[in-house]
XYZ file of C-alpha atoms in Angstrom:
515
model
C 0.000 0.000 0.000
C 1.157 3.513 -0.778
C 0.553 6.401 1.566
C 0.175 9.785 -0.134
C 0.857 12.823 1.996
C -1.203 15.883 1.024
C -0.690 19.488 2.085
C -3.470 21.271 4.016
C -4.800 23.070 0.942
C -4.741 19.892 -1.199
C -7.294 17.998 0.913
C -10.497 17.718 -1.115
C -13.649 19.276 0.362
C -11.579 20.850 3.134
C -13.499 23.919 4.304
C -11.253 24.877 7.214
C -9.436 28.177 6.645
C -5.678 27.629 7.230
C -4.997 31.139 8.524
C -4.780 32.145 12.143
C -7.602 34.397 13.280
C -7.006 38.025 14.196
C -9.414 40.117 16.296
C -9.613 43.918 16.081
C -11.943 45.852 18.417
C -12.707 49.589 18.400
C -15.301 51.185 20.689
C -16.599 54.627 19.699
C -19.387 56.873 21.008
C -22.727 57.212 19.199
C -25.962 59.119 19.822
C -27.235 57.189 22.859
C -24.938 54.197 22.811
C -21.384 52.939 22.495
C -20.577 51.407 19.096
C -18.331 48.333 19.128
C -16.686 47.489 15.804
C -15.680 43.829 16.222
C -13.684 42.529 13.252
C -12.407 38.935 13.012
C -10.205 38.038 10.023
C -8.546 34.853 8.826
C -6.038 35.961 6.208
C -8.033 37.871 3.602
C -11.395 36.512 4.755
C -13.703 38.147 7.290
C -16.392 36.740 9.587
C -19.586 38.807 9.563
C -20.914 39.908 12.942
C -24.108 37.896 12.498
C -22.153 34.722 11.700
C -19.994 35.317 14.774
C -23.089 35.820 16.919
C -24.667 32.643 15.530
C -21.562 30.559 16.312
C -21.082 32.053 19.776
C -24.770 31.637 20.654
C -24.690 27.956 19.616
C -21.330 27.284 21.266
C -19.832 26.382 17.872
C -16.023 26.326 17.670
C -16.103 27.386 14.008
C -17.464 30.441 12.210
C -18.440 30.637 8.533
C -16.364 33.230 6.661
C -17.322 35.333 3.640
C -15.924 32.787 1.163
C -17.688 29.835 2.825
C -14.608 28.497 4.612
C -14.571 27.962 8.366
C -12.480 29.889 10.874
C -11.609 28.317 14.206
C -12.836 30.115 17.346
C -10.746 29.513 20.485
C -12.779 28.933 23.682
C -11.411 32.171 25.156
C -12.760 34.164 22.190
C -16.186 32.554 22.471
C -16.416 33.470 26.159
C -15.413 37.109 25.596
C -17.605 37.600 22.540
C -20.606 36.114 24.335
C -20.239 38.876 26.942
C -19.935 41.548 24.214
C -23.135 40.372 22.518
C -25.077 40.068 25.784
C -24.193 43.633 26.833
C -25.572 45.158 23.629
C -27.555 44.590 20.440
C -26.380 43.875 16.901
C -27.075 46.585 14.318
C -25.631 45.639 10.917
C -21.885 45.164 11.629
C -21.890 47.058 14.942
C -22.674 46.050 18.543
C -24.588 48.887 20.178
C -24.408 49.087 23.966
C -26.626 51.766 25.600
C -24.819 54.504 27.535
C -26.723 53.402 30.640
C -24.756 50.125 30.524
C -21.414 51.959 30.664
C -20.216 49.772 33.537
C -20.293 46.705 31.261
C -18.271 48.499 28.575
C -15.734 49.498 31.219
C -15.485 45.928 32.524
C -15.479 44.061 29.194
C -13.112 46.035 26.976
C -9.422 46.783 27.430
C -8.372 50.420 27.663
C -6.624 50.317 24.258
C -9.908 49.305 22.575
C -11.718 52.449 23.777
C -11.440 55.715 21.883
C -10.494 58.696 24.053
C -14.026 60.161 24.018
C -15.438 56.827 25.227
C -12.975 56.624 28.104
C -13.762 60.225 29.106
C -17.502 59.541 28.932
C -17.223 56.427 31.114
C -15.099 58.290 33.665
C -17.712 61.088 33.758
C -20.578 58.641 34.327
C -18.623 56.741 36.977
C -17.769 59.852 38.978
C -21.170 61.547 38.659
C -23.189 58.433 39.449
C -21.026 57.435 42.409
C -23.269 58.989 45.064
C -25.649 61.735 46.203
C -22.825 64.130 47.037
C -22.308 64.792 43.316
C -25.952 65.636 42.633
C -26.917 69.277 42.168
C -29.714 70.716 44.314
C -32.491 72.253 42.227
C -34.806 75.048 43.309
C -38.387 73.987 44.008
C -40.241 74.619 40.720
C -42.778 77.346 40.074
C -46.377 76.231 40.433
C -45.757 73.645 43.163
C -48.325 74.181 45.934
C -46.402 72.264 48.580
C -43.192 72.331 50.560
C -41.099 69.242 49.922
C -39.569 67.401 52.848
C -35.779 67.091 52.739
C -35.773 63.534 51.369
C -38.429 64.489 48.786
C -36.204 67.368 47.650
C -33.378 64.832 47.318
C -35.697 62.707 45.187
C -36.397 65.689 42.927
C -32.647 66.363 42.669
C -32.071 62.727 41.697
C -34.791 62.744 39.018
C -33.335 65.940 37.560
C -29.849 64.415 37.684
C -30.962 61.359 35.683
C -32.681 63.688 33.219
C -29.410 65.553 32.598
C -27.868 62.277 31.406
C -31.065 61.134 29.646
C -31.264 58.055 31.895
C -34.423 56.470 33.304
C -34.779 55.114 36.823
C -36.850 53.524 39.565
C -38.170 55.599 42.478
C -38.681 52.874 45.079
C -39.475 54.729 48.316
C -41.631 52.970 50.894
C -45.384 53.390 50.505
C -46.545 56.666 52.034
C -43.313 58.619 51.543
C -44.700 60.754 48.716
C -43.492 59.306 45.426
C -46.426 61.032 43.706
C -45.531 64.539 44.878
C -41.889 64.026 43.881
C -42.993 63.147 40.348
C -45.437 66.071 40.208
C -42.647 68.439 41.277
C -40.422 66.913 38.594
C -43.079 67.490 35.909
C -43.235 71.165 36.895
C -39.434 71.356 36.823
C -39.351 69.853 33.321
C -41.890 72.427 32.125
C -39.709 75.151 33.626
C -36.618 73.771 31.860
C -38.056 72.951 28.443
C -41.493 74.517 28.118
C -44.792 72.682 27.483
C -44.552 68.917 26.980
C -46.852 65.928 27.440
C -46.163 63.171 29.974
C -47.975 59.854 30.389
C -48.834 58.501 33.849
C -50.094 54.896 34.056
C -51.462 53.656 37.396
C -53.655 50.876 38.819
C -57.364 51.697 38.613
C -57.540 51.894 42.410
C -55.334 54.995 42.645
C -56.297 56.925 39.527
C -58.447 59.313 41.594
C -55.620 59.843 44.074
C -53.414 61.012 41.222
C -56.196 63.303 40.008
C -56.611 64.777 43.491
C -52.874 65.274 44.064
C -52.273 66.809 40.637
C -55.123 69.247 41.260
C -53.938 69.992 44.791
C -50.176 70.328 44.264
C -49.959 71.455 40.614
C -53.265 73.042 39.520
C -51.479 74.695 36.584
C -50.848 71.310 34.939
C -53.564 70.468 32.430
C -54.588 66.816 32.865
C -56.423 64.465 30.492
C -57.788 61.447 32.377
C -58.604 58.424 30.227
C -60.692 56.229 32.495
C -64.227 54.949 32.934
C -66.727 56.883 30.871
C -64.070 59.451 29.906
C -62.522 57.692 26.913
C -60.792 58.921 23.769
C -60.389 57.199 20.403
C -57.100 58.741 19.257
C -54.116 60.792 20.425
C -54.935 63.936 18.432
C -55.570 66.081 21.525
C -52.580 64.909 23.594
C -50.489 67.961 22.668
C -53.023 70.163 24.469
C -52.267 68.556 27.857
C -49.339 68.420 30.262
C -50.354 65.027 31.646
C -52.251 62.082 30.179
C -53.410 59.957 33.130
C -54.731 56.446 32.583
C -54.882 52.947 34.058
C -53.055 49.784 33.021
C -56.358 48.343 31.806
C -57.100 51.353 29.614
C -53.522 51.294 28.305
C -54.121 47.777 26.991
C -57.405 48.839 25.376
C -55.887 51.942 23.760
C -52.374 50.761 22.909
C -53.174 50.956 19.170
C -53.083 54.771 19.313
C -51.056 55.322 22.498
C -47.988 53.650 20.969
C -47.773 56.115 18.068
C -47.497 59.225 20.272
C -44.061 60.348 21.468
C -44.362 61.428 25.123
C -41.750 63.420 27.005
C -41.732 61.141 30.067
C -43.673 58.001 30.922
C -44.269 57.278 34.611
C -45.549 53.846 35.664
C -46.884 53.785 39.240
C -47.030 50.492 41.168
C -44.679 49.227 38.465
C -44.629 45.710 39.888
C -47.626 45.430 37.533
C -45.104 44.894 34.683
C -42.608 42.689 36.541
C -43.518 39.696 34.337
C -41.963 40.239 30.862
C -44.433 37.739 29.388
C -47.489 39.707 30.576
C -49.687 41.789 28.272
C -49.095 44.845 30.470
C -45.324 44.601 30.030
C -45.564 44.028 26.284
C -47.919 46.990 25.862
C -45.721 49.291 27.955
C -42.666 48.427 25.825
C -44.518 49.636 22.724
C -44.835 53.155 24.163
C -42.490 55.903 22.954
C -40.912 58.637 25.080
C -37.748 60.607 25.699
C -37.410 58.913 29.068
C -39.137 56.612 31.542
C -39.474 56.380 35.341
C -41.082 53.545 37.307
C -42.498 53.962 40.823
C -42.906 51.150 43.327
C -42.693 50.554 47.051
C -41.743 46.915 46.412
C -39.251 46.616 43.520
C -38.640 42.990 44.530
C -41.685 41.047 45.764
C -40.748 37.404 45.223
C -37.317 37.107 43.613
C -34.533 39.009 41.887
C -36.108 38.519 38.453
C -38.886 40.940 39.529
C -36.376 43.709 38.770
C -35.919 42.745 35.146
C -39.323 43.750 33.744
C -39.377 47.067 35.588
C -35.791 48.123 34.848
C -35.796 46.866 31.253
C -38.689 49.312 30.737
C -37.168 52.271 32.609
C -33.510 51.621 31.706
C -33.431 49.675 28.405
C -30.151 47.834 27.961
C -28.985 48.120 31.572
C -29.583 44.466 32.442
C -28.964 42.856 29.043
C -31.429 40.420 27.547
C -33.823 38.301 29.601
C -31.883 35.021 29.385
C -28.602 36.755 30.210
C -30.113 38.317 33.346
C -31.516 34.955 34.449
C -28.237 33.110 33.851
C -25.882 35.723 35.299
C -27.911 37.249 38.133
C -31.363 36.017 39.144
C -30.737 32.265 39.209
C -27.286 32.398 40.891
C -28.611 34.868 43.502
C -32.000 33.262 44.221
C -31.110 29.579 43.856
C -27.546 29.496 45.111
C -27.194 32.631 47.253
C -24.316 33.901 45.089
C -23.066 36.893 47.108
C -20.563 37.981 44.463
C -23.273 38.236 41.801
C -25.604 40.024 44.243
C -22.950 42.668 44.973
C -22.191 43.012 41.260
C -25.895 43.529 40.461
C -26.289 45.993 43.328
C -23.392 48.082 42.006
C -24.826 47.975 38.495
C -28.329 49.168 39.405
C -27.457 51.377 42.382
C -27.316 54.710 40.466
C -30.717 54.053 38.879
C -32.786 53.005 41.908
C -33.595 55.421 44.720
C -35.112 53.766 47.772
C -35.744 55.299 51.196
C -37.550 53.411 53.954
C -39.787 54.945 56.619
C -37.134 54.047 59.182
C -34.464 56.009 57.289
C -36.537 59.201 57.109
C -38.486 58.753 60.354
C -37.459 62.148 61.758
C -39.124 63.912 58.802
C -42.404 62.007 58.955
C -45.597 62.626 60.912
C -46.519 59.924 63.440
C -48.548 58.036 60.856
C -49.275 58.364 57.165
C -52.877 58.593 55.995
C -53.854 58.138 52.366
C -57.439 58.412 51.172
C -58.174 56.345 48.073
C -61.089 57.665 46.037
C -63.286 55.252 44.095
C -65.703 55.903 41.257
C -68.831 53.800 41.054
C -69.356 51.769 37.911
C -72.306 52.427 35.605
C -74.715 49.918 37.212
C -73.800 50.870 40.779
C -74.243 54.555 39.911
C -77.719 53.864 38.472
C -78.824 52.208 41.719
C -77.398 55.080 43.795
C -79.016 57.785 41.635
C -82.406 56.029 41.724
C -82.445 55.767 45.534
C -81.125 59.314 45.934
C -83.901 60.645 43.677
C -86.570 58.660 45.537
C -85.249 59.886 48.897
C -85.082 63.528 47.777
C -88.584 63.459 46.290
C -89.974 62.007 49.526
C -88.460 64.825 51.598
C -89.502 67.551 49.144
C -93.131 66.454 49.397
C -93.221 66.550 53.202
C -94.771 69.606 54.863
C -92.024 71.814 56.313
C -93.432 71.506 59.844
C -93.155 67.683 59.636
C -89.437 67.629 58.699
C -88.122 67.596 62.320
C -90.137 64.409 62.898
C -88.589 62.813 59.794
C -85.088 62.574 61.342
C -85.316 58.778 61.597
C -86.330 58.517 57.942
C -83.422 60.817 56.986
C -80.996 58.614 58.925
C -82.358 55.472 57.254
C -82.059 57.093 53.831
C -78.445 58.179 54.398
C -77.557 54.711 55.696
C -79.062 53.132 52.589
C -77.031 55.466 50.337
C -73.864 54.594 52.290
C -74.611 50.902 51.806
C -75.010 51.406 48.057
C -71.631 53.188 47.992
C -70.136 50.053 49.542
C -72.137 47.602 47.421
C -75.763 47.533 46.211
C -75.779 43.883 47.301
C -76.149 45.161 50.904
C -79.682 46.384 50.192
C -82.251 44.123 51.826
C -84.657 43.776 48.907
C -85.426 41.168 46.280
C -83.697 42.867 43.345
C -80.305 41.657 42.080
C -77.886 44.507 41.404
C -74.880 42.501 40.207
C -71.723 41.449 41.990
C -69.502 44.394 41.077
C -68.762 47.179 43.544
C -66.065 49.830 43.143
C -64.830 49.702 46.745
C -64.419 45.928 46.730
C -62.562 46.019 43.393
C -60.199 48.721 44.661
C -59.675 46.955 47.994
C -58.790 43.654 46.295
C -56.411 45.428 43.938
C -54.690 47.044 46.923
C -54.452 43.739 48.814
C -53.005 41.907 45.811
C -50.504 44.666 44.982
C -49.056 45.001 48.481
C -45.966 43.080 49.499
C -46.643 39.693 51.069
C -45.051 40.837 54.352
C -47.523 43.711 54.761
C -50.370 43.077 57.229
C -53.722 44.626 56.322
C -56.641 45.536 58.618
C -60.032 46.010 56.941
C -62.721 47.708 59.066
C -66.380 48.130 58.167
C -69.515 49.179 60.010
C -71.492 46.730 57.881
C -70.933 43.028 58.579
C -72.617 42.340 55.240
C -69.801 44.245 53.513
C -67.210 42.137 55.330
C -69.070 39.021 54.167
C -68.864 40.185 50.544
C -65.131 40.831 50.946
C -64.735 37.434 52.631
C -66.355 35.757 49.623
C -63.963 37.489 47.227
C -60.881 36.620 49.314
C -62.001 32.996 49.500
C -62.505 32.866 45.727
C -58.974 34.222 45.197
C -57.439 31.854 47.779
C -56.199 34.752 49.919
C -55.987 33.636 53.596
C -57.655 35.973 56.131
C -58.869 36.209 59.709
C -62.322 37.395 60.777
C -63.686 39.286 63.802
C -67.332 40.335 64.304
C -69.715 40.570 67.232
C -70.458 36.858 66.794
C -66.803 35.761 67.065
C -66.513 33.676 70.240
C -62.737 33.289 70.608
C -61.477 36.788 69.808
C -58.033 36.269 71.321
C -57.463 33.276 69.044
C -58.412 35.314 65.959
C -56.029 38.140 66.910
C -53.237 35.708 67.777
C -53.588 33.843 64.476
C -53.435 37.075 62.488
C -50.392 38.373 64.361
C -48.359 35.160 64.315
C -49.277 33.423 61.055
C -47.265 35.012 58.221
C -49.573 33.477 55.616
C -52.568 35.434 56.938
C -52.133 39.034 55.755
C -55.745 40.272 55.946
C -57.904 40.808 59.049
C -61.593 41.656 58.476
C -62.986 43.489 61.515
C -66.467 44.805 62.263
C -66.506 48.229 63.949
C -69.308 46.889 66.148
C -67.304 43.837 67.268
């Protein structure tokens, strides 16, 4: 037998490129992102960025070159390039990494790869975002009918600071610390800086009236369009006439077809844990919205696990946390499943400049002894019909009574007012044969509040009407929400109180005022 020795290039059907690969990386500054020019050559042949991404994503040791031959990818290259791709997005032959993810650019690329302007930009971001001491204090804006507490002024300074860099953020103060007034002050400040502009505020249905009240109280000069209930619009043609468009998450879903085509100045999402699930319709709709910048508000940025952050921050700070799978693999799973302290610290450092959180304990000296918040509810169409009918009947009865008999009608007046109060709670409380439906505004708002609060929060629900507590009990039971119960008929009251206080699974305590 004869053995024929062939040279590398003489092997038939050999597709492996014989040249050693060479990597050239240049990072320049773009409009809102860093541009990474990643070039990999094997002799005279080049690997396109998309082919590189395909090979790296699939863990392939070879990449297809322009002439169809294959270039070998060392394991070290694959690891580094995977990090480059995960930090940004591919646009033609460029990897674009948002400015907000400057820390990744600083960590991933060697100094020689960065153009001078990129290095200067990263150094500026690093120094400015290092802490509160570098944040400029702004003067309270014109038109604000309130005096901000010290920590609220700091919040306004922080929002203005992010605006200077065109970054979004998450205002995560404890419930009751005044996130709403900080945002209202910021809207007035933006108007002062740039003139008229339109912002979008999206909130749960249960607090839409609170926002209306606070906007009217603290910034009456802001013109507000509320899209809710009977007040609906079919297009965005009038948005330019308003400073604020206020709507609910439900209405956002219904109107996304025209909301998504309008370019807002800022978008504010209150109780932003509503979009923590990236697979939810609310999240997907919110990502279709356009604006110069975005801020999310929540008292509980993390309710169950670290991944809760992803949906909220990927909306407010696009690009900061990379893609969904990257965040799961690098941060949420190592932290939540394995208690990876190193990853937790790394994530904390990454998000720290873009989340502002103060607890009641931290600002206790500035707070009153307790915080009271009145939540206003609007009756639905059917509930309003019942109320109006009884109110009309009651008024007509009184108008037809002789004036001298009115003092003797005090009992009838009391009964009438009680009946109207019951209807405000739920028409189902009326003791007659008619069926008025199961919906009641107060119960809907209460359930929304219970479900949106952190699982460690204990909730006391008081009512003068035991019938109202029974309706709430039915709803909690249907939603599998554990609760405790105390009325005048409760025999072992101490046991009920003890169970509520010591059982972490029981968050809700229904209590009759007559108990």
